[in-house]
mmCIF file of C-alpha atoms in Angstrom:
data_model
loop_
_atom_site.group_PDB
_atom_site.id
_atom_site.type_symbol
_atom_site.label_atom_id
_atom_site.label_comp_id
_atom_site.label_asym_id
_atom_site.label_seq_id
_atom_site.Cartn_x
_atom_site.Cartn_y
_atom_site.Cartn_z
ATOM 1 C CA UNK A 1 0.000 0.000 0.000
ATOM 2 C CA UNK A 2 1.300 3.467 -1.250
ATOM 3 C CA UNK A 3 2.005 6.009 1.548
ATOM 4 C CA UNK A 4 1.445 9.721 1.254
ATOM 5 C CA UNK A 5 3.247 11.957 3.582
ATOM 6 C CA UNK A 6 2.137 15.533 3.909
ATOM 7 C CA UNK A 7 3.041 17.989 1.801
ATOM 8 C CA UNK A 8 4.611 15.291 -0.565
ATOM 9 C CA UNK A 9 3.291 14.444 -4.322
ATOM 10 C CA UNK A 10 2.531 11.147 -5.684
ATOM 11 C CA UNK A 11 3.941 10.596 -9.286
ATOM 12 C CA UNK A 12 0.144 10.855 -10.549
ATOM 13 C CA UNK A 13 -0.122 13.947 -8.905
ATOM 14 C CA UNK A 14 2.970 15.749 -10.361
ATOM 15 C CA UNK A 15 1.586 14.300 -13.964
ATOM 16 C CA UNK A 16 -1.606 16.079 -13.450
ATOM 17 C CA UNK A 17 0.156 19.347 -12.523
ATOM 18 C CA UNK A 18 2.453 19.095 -15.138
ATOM 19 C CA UNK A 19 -0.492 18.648 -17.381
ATOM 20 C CA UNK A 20 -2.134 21.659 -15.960
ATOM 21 C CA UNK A 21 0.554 24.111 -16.349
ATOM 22 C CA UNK A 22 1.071 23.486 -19.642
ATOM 23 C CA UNK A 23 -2.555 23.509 -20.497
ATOM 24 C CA UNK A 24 -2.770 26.826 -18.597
ATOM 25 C CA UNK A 25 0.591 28.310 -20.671
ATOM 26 C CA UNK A 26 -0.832 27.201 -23.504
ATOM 27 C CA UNK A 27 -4.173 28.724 -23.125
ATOM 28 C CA UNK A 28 -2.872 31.852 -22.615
ATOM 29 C CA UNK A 29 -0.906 31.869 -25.718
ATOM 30 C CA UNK A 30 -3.514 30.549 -27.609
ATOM 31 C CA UNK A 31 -5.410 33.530 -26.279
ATOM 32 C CA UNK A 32 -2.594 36.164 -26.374
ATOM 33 C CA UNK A 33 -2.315 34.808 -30.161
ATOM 34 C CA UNK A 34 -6.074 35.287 -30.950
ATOM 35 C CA UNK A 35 -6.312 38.982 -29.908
ATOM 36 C CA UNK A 36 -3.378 40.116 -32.111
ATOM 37 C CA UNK A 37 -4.420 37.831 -34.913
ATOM 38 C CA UNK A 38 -8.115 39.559 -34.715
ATOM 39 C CA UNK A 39 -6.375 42.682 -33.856
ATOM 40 C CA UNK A 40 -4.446 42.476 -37.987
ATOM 41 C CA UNK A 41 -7.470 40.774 -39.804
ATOM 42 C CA UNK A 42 -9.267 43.891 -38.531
ATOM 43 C CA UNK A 43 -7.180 46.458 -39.486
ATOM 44 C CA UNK A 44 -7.061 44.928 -43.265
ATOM 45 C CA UNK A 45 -10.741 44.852 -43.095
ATOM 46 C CA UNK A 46 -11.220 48.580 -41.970
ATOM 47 C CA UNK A 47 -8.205 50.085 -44.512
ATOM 48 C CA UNK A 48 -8.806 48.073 -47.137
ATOM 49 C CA UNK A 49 -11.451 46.185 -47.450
ATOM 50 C CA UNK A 50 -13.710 49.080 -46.039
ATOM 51 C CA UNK A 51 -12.419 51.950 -47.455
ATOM 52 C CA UNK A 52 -11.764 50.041 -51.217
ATOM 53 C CA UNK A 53 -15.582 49.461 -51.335
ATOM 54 C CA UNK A 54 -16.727 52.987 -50.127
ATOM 55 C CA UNK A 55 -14.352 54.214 -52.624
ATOM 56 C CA UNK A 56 -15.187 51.536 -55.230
ATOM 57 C CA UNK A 57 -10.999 51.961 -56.120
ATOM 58 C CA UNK A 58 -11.400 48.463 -57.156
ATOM 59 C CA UNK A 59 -14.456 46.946 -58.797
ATOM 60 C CA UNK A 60 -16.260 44.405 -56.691
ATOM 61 C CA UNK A 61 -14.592 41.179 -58.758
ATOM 62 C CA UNK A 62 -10.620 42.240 -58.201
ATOM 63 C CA UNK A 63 -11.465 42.985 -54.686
ATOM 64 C CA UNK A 64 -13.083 39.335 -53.865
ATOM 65 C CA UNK A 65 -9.677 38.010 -55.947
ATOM 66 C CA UNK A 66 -7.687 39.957 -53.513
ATOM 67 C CA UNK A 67 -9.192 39.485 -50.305
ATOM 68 C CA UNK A 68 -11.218 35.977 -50.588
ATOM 69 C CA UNK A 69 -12.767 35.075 -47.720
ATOM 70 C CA UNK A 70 -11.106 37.738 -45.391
ATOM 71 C CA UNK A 71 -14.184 39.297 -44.084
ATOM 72 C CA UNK A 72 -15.934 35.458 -43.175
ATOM 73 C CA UNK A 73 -12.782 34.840 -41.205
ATOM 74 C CA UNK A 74 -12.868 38.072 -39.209
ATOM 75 C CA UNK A 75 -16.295 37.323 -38.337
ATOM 76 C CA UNK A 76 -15.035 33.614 -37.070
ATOM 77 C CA UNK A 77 -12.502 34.963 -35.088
ATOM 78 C CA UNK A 78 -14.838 37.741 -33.625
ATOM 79 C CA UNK A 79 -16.882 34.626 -32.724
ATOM 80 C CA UNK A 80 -14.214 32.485 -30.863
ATOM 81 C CA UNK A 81 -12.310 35.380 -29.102
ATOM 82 C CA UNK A 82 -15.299 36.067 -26.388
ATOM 83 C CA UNK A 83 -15.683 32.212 -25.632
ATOM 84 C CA UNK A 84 -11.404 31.639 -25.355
ATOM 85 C CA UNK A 85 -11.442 34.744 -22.770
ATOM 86 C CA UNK A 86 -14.617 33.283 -20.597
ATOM 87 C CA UNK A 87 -12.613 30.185 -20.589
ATOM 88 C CA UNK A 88 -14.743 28.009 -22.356
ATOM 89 C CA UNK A 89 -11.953 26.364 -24.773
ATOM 90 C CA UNK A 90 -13.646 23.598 -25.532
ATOM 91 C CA UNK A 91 -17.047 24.780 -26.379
ATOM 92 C CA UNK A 92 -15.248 28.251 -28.391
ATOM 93 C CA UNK A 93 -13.218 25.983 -30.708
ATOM 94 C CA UNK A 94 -15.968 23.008 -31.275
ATOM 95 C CA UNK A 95 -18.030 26.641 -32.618
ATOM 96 C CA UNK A 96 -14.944 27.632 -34.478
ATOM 97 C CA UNK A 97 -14.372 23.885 -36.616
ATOM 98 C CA UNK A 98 -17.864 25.037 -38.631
ATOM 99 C CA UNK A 99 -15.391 27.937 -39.897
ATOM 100 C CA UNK A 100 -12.876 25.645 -41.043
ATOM 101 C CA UNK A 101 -14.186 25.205 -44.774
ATOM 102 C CA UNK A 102 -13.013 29.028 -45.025
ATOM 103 C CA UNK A 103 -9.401 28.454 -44.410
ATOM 104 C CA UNK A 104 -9.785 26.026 -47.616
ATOM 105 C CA UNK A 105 -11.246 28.186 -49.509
ATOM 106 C CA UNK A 106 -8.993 31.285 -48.740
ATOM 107 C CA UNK A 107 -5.922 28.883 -49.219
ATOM 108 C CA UNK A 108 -7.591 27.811 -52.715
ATOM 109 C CA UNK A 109 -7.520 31.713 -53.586
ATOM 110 C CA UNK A 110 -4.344 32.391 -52.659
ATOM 111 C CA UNK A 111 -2.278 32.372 -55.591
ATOM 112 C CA UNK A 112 -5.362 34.273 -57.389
ATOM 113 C CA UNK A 113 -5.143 36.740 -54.419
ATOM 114 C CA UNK A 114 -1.523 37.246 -54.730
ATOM 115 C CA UNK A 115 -1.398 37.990 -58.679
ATOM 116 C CA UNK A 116 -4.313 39.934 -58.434
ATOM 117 C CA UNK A 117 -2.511 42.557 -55.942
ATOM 118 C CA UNK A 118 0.618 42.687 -58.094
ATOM 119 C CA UNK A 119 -1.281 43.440 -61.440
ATOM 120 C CA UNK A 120 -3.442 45.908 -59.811
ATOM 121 C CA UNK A 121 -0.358 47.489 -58.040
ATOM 122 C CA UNK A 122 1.274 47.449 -62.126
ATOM 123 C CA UNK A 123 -1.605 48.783 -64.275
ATOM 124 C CA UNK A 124 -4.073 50.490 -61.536
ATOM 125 C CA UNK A 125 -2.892 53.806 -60.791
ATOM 126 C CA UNK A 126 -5.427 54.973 -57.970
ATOM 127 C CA UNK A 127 -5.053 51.451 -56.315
ATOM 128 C CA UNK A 128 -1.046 51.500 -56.205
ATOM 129 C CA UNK A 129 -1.591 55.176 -54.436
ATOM 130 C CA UNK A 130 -3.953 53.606 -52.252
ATOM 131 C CA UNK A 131 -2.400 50.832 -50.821
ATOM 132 C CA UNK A 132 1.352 52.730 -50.267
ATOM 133 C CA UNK A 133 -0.919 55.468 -48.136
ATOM 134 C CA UNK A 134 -2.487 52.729 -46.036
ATOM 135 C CA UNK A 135 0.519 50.684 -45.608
ATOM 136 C CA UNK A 136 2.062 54.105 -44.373
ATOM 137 C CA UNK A 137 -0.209 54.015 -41.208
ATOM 138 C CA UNK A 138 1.588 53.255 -38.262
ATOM 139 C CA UNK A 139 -0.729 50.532 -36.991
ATOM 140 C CA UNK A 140 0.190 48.463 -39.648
ATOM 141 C CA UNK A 141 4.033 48.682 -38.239
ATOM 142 C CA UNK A 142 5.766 48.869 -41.789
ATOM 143 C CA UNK A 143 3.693 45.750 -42.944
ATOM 144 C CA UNK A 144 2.680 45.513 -46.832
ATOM 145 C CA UNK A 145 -0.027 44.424 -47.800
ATOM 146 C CA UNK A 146 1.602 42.221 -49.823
ATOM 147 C CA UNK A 147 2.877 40.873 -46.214
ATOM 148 C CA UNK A 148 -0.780 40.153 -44.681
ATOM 149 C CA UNK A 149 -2.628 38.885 -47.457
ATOM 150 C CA UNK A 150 -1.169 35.130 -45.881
ATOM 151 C CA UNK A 151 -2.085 35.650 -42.407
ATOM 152 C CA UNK A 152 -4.568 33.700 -42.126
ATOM 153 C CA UNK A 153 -2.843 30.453 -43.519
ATOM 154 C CA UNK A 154 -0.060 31.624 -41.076
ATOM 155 C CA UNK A 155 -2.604 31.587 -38.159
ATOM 156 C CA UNK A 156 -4.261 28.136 -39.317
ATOM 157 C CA UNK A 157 -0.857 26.313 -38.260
ATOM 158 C CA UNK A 158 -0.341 28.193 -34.861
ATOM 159 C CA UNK A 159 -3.775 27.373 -34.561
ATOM 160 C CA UNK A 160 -3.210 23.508 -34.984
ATOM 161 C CA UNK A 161 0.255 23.631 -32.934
ATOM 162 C CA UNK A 162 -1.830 24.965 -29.868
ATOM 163 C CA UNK A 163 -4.830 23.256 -29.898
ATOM 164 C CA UNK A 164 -3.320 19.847 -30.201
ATOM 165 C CA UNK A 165 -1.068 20.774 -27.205
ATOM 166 C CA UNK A 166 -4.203 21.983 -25.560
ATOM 167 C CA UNK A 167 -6.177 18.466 -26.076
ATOM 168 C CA UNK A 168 -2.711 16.326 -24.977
ATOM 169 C CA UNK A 169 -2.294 18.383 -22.222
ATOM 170 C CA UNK A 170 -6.729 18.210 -20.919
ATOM 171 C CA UNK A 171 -7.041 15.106 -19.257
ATOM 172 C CA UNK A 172 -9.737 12.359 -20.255
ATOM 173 C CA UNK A 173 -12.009 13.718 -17.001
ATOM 174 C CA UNK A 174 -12.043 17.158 -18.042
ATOM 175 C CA UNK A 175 -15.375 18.178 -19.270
ATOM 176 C CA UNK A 176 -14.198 19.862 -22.304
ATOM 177 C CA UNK A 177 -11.917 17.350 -23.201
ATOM 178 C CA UNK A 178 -13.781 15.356 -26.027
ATOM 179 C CA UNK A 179 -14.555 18.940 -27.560
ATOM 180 C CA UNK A 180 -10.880 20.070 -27.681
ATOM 181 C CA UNK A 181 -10.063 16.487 -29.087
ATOM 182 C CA UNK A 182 -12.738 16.647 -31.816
ATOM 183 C CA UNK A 183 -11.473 20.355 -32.585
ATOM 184 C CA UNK A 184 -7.668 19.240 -32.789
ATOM 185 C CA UNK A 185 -8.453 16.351 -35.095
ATOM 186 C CA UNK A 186 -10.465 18.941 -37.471
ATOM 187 C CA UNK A 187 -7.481 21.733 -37.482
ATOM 188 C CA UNK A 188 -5.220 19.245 -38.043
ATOM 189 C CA UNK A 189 -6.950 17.707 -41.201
ATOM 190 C CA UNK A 190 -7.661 21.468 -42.329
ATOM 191 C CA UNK A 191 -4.468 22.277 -41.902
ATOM 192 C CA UNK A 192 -3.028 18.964 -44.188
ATOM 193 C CA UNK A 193 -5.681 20.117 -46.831
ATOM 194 C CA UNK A 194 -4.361 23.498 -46.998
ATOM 195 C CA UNK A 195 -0.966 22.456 -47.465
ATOM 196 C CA UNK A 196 -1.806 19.913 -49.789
ATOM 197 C CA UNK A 197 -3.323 23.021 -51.769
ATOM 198 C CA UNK A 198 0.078 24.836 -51.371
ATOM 199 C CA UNK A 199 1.836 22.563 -52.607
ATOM 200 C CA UNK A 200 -0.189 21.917 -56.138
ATOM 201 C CA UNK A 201 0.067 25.734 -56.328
ATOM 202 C CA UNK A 202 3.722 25.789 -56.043
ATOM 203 C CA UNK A 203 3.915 22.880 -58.746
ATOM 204 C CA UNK A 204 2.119 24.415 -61.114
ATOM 205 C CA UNK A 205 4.099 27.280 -60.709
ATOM 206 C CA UNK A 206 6.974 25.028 -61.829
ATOM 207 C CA UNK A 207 5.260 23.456 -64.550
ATOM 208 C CA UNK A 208 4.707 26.859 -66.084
ATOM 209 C CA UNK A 209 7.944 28.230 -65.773
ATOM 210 C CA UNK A 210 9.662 24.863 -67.009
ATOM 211 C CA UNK A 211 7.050 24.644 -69.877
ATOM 212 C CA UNK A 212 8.182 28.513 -70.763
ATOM 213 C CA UNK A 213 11.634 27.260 -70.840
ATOM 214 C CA UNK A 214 10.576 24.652 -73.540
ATOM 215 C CA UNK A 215 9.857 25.461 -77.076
ATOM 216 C CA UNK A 216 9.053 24.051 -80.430
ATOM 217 C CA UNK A 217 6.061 21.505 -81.474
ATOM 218 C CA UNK A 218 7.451 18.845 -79.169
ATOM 219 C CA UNK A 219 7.233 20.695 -76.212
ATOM 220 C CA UNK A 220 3.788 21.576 -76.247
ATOM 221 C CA UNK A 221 2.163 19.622 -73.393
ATOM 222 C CA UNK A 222 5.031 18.094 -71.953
ATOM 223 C CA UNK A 223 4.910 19.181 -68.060
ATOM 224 C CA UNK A 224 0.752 19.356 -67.985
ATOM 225 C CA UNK A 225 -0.436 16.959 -64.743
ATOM 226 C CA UNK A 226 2.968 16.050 -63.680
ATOM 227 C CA UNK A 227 5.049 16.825 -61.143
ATOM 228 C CA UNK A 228 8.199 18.935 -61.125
ATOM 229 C CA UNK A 229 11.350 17.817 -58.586
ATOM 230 C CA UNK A 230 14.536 19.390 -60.014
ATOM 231 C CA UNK A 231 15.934 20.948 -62.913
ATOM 232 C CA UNK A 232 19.655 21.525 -63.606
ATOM 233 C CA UNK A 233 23.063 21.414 -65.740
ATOM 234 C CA UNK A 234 25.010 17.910 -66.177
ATOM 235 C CA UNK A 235 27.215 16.606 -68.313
ATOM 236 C CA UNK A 236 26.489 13.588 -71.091
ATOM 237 C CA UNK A 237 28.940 11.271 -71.264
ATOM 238 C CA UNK A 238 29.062 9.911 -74.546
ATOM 239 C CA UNK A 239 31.029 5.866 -75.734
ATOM 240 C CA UNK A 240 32.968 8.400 -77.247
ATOM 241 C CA UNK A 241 34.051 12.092 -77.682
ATOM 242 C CA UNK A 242 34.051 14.775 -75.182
ATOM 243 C CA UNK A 243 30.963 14.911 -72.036
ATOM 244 C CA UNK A 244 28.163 17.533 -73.257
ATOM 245 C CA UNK A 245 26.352 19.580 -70.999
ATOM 246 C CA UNK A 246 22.786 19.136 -71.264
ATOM 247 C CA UNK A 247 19.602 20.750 -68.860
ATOM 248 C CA UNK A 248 17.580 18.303 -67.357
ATOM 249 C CA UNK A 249 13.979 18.386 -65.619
ATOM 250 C CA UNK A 250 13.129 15.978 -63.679
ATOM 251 C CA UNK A 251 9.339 15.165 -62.722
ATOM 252 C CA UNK A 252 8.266 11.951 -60.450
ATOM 253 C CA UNK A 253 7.068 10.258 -63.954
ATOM 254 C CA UNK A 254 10.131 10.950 -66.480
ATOM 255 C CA UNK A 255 13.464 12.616 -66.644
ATOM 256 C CA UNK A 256 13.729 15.553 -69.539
ATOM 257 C CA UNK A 257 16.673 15.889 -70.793
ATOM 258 C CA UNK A 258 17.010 19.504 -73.338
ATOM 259 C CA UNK A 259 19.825 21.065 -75.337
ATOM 260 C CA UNK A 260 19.699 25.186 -75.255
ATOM 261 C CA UNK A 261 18.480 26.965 -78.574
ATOM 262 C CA UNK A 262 21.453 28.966 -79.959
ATOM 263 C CA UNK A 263 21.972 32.152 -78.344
ATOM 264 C CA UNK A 264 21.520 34.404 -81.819
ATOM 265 C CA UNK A 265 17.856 32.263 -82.276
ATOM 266 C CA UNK A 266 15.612 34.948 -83.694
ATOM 267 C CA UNK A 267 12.679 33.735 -81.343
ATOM 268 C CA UNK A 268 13.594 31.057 -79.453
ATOM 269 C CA UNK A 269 16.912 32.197 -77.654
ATOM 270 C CA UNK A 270 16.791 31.323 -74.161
ATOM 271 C CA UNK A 271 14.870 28.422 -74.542
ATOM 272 C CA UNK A 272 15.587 24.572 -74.499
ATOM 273 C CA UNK A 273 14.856 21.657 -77.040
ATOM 274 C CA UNK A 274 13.706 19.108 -75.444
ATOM 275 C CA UNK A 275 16.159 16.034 -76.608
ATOM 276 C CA UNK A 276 14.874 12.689 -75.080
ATOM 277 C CA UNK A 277 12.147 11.483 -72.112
ATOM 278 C CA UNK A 278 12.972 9.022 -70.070
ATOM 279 C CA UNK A 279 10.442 6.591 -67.813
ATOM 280 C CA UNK A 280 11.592 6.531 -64.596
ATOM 281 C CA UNK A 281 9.632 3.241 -64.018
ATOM 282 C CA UNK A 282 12.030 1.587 -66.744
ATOM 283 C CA UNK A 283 15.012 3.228 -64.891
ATOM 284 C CA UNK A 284 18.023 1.678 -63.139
ATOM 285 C CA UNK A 285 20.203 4.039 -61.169
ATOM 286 C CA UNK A 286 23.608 3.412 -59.906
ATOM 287 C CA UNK A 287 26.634 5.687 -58.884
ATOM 288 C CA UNK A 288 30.447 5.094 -60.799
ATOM 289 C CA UNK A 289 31.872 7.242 -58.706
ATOM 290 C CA UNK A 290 31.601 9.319 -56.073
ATOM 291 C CA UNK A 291 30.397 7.697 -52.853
ATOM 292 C CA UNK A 292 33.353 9.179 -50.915
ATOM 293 C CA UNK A 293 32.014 13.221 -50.948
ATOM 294 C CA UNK A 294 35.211 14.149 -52.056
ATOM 295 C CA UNK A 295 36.183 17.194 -54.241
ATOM 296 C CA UNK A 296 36.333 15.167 -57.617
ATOM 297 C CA UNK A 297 32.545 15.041 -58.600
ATOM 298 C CA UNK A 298 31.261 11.632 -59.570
ATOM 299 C CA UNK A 299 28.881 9.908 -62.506
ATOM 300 C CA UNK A 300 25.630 8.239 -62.622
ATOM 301 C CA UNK A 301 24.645 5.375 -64.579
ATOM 302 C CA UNK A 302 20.990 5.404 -65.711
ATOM 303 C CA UNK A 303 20.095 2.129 -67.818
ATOM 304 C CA UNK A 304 16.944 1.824 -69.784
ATOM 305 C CA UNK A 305 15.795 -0.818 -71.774
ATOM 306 C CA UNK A 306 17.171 0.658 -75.251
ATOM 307 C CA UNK A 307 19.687 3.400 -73.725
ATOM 308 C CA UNK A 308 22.119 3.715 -70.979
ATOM 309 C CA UNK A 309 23.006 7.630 -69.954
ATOM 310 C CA UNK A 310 26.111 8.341 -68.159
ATOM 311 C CA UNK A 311 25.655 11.615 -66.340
ATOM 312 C CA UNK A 312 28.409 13.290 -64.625
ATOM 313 C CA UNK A 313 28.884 16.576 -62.592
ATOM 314 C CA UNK A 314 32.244 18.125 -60.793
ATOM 315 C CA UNK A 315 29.996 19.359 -57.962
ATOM 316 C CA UNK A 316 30.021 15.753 -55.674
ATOM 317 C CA UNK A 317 27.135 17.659 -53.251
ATOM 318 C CA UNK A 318 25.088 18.690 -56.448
ATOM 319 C CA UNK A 319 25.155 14.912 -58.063
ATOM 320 C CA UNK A 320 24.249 13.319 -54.344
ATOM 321 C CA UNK A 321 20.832 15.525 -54.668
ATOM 322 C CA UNK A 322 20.359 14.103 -58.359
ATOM 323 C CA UNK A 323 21.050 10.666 -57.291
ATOM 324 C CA UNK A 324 18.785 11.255 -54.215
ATOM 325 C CA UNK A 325 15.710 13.044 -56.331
ATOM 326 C CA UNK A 326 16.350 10.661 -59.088
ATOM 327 C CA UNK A 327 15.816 7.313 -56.483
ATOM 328 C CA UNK A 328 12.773 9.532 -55.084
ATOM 329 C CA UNK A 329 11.438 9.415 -58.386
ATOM 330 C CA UNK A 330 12.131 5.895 -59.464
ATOM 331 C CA UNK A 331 10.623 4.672 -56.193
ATOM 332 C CA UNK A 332 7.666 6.303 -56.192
ATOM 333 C CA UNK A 333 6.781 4.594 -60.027
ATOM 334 C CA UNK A 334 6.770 1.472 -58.802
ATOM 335 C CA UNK A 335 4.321 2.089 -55.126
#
């Protein structure tokens, strides 16, 4: 039988205050966190969003493809920030999770939002005077707009870091507990959808840049619905004759190798031709040389079923993130 001496803690016991204090820091940050965040989305909604449509400086389409869903996630936040200062955390969040669907859809927008601000800051005038005067105020603290447009993304992770640690750290007999587990489990899931969104958006990004960097009638098409990993310079080694340098983009699906136009190319200089796709489900990689990281650079063997590429670089760090990307890639053809 355990005995308790006064004034001494059982092992439970310091668990469960350890479990309370950080509960309690973390409320207060999650709080601290919520009044500044509310604080900024108002402040954007008031000098811009308020004063663009008195003014009508933007016409009602270019100012939904800025802003998005701003004004719906004020209004959530206005919502939770009463319940998180009465205490009620589990109840004010459980409220909150119906807002989630607008952190999707503002992620969604994002890219739209962001071009959007930098071709009305280019071609609109009245707009570019606008937004330099109300960036000038000092409540914005030297903060572009440019620089809150992704706060609310921003505020959807610290929003998953401290909930989570506020539903590990509510024990199982709390009454708000199943409410601040629920909530944690819908953040987090937001919060994967919304960076599963980011990163299409950056992809495509890629795509169109490397599909700029492409021209004539066989590069029409090549990057659509793939997905870009690297791009850079390597050398060809050939059975014989001098190595050539050729560019190569690499996607999870193929490897593109290209040869640069000539520099005096009425229209196409800049550009690449592409030269050759390879599958990188038919691909077998191995490294010649250059296990050891030493200055020397190294060569990769890549054997397909009608053609075997020897690729070599001088940069030994440069050809370990090739042979790294291109085992990614060959890897994930055959899951």
């Amino acid at each position: 039988m355990e005995i308790h001496y006064a004034g001494v803690r059982s092992p439970v016991q310091e668990q469960r205050a350890r479990w309370e204090r950080k509960r309690a820091c973390t409320a207060r940050e999650l709080l601290a966190t919520e009044r500044r965040y509310q604080e900024q989305l108002g402040l954007v909604a008031t000098y811009f969003l308020g004063i663009l449509k008195a003014k009508g400086t933007l016409r009602p389409p270019e100012r939904q493809a800025l802003f998005g869903s701003w004004e719906l996630i004020y209004g959530a936040s206005q919502e939770l920030l009463p319940y998180l200062e009465g205490g009620c955390w589990g109840q004010g969040l459980e409220g909150f999770c119906r807002h989630l669907e607008l952190y999707n859809q503002f992620a969604a927008n994002s890219e739209r939002s962001q071009t959007t601000l930098q071709e009305q800051l280019k071609k609109n005038k009245g707009f570019r005077r606008f937004v330099r005067l109300q960036e000038s105020r000092p409540e914005f603290g030297g903060l572009q707009l440019q620089d809150l447009l992704p706060l609310p993304l921003q505020r959807l992770q610290q929003y998953e870091n401290l909930v989570v640690a506020l539903a590990e750290n509510t024990g199982p007999n709390s009454p708000d507990h199943q409410q601040l587990t629920r909530a944690a489990r819908l953040i987090s899931e937001t919060a994967q959808r919304v960076h599963t969104i980011g990163q299409k958006q950056k992809n495509d990004q890629h795509l169109r840049r490397v599909q700029a960097l492409l021209s004539g009638r066989q590069a029409k098409g090549l990057t659509s619905g793939r997905w870009f990993l690297r791009q850079g310079w390597l050398l060809v080694v050939p059975p014989h004759g001098e190595p050539r340098p050729r560019m190569f983009f690499l996607f999870t699906d193929v490897l593109l190798m290209a040869k640069p136009r000539p520099p005096l190319h009425l229209l196409q200089s800049g550009t690449f031709a592409c030269k050759a796709l390879y599958p990188m489900a038919q691909c077998q990689l191995s490294r010649v040389f250059g296990h050891s990281g030493g200055p020397c650079g190294g060569l990769l063997s890549l054997s397909f079923p009608h053609e075997k590429l020897l690729l070599m670089s001088t940069d030994q760090e440069e050809l370990s993130c090739w042979y790294h990307s291109l085992t990614w890639a060959i890897s994930s053809q055959k899951n």
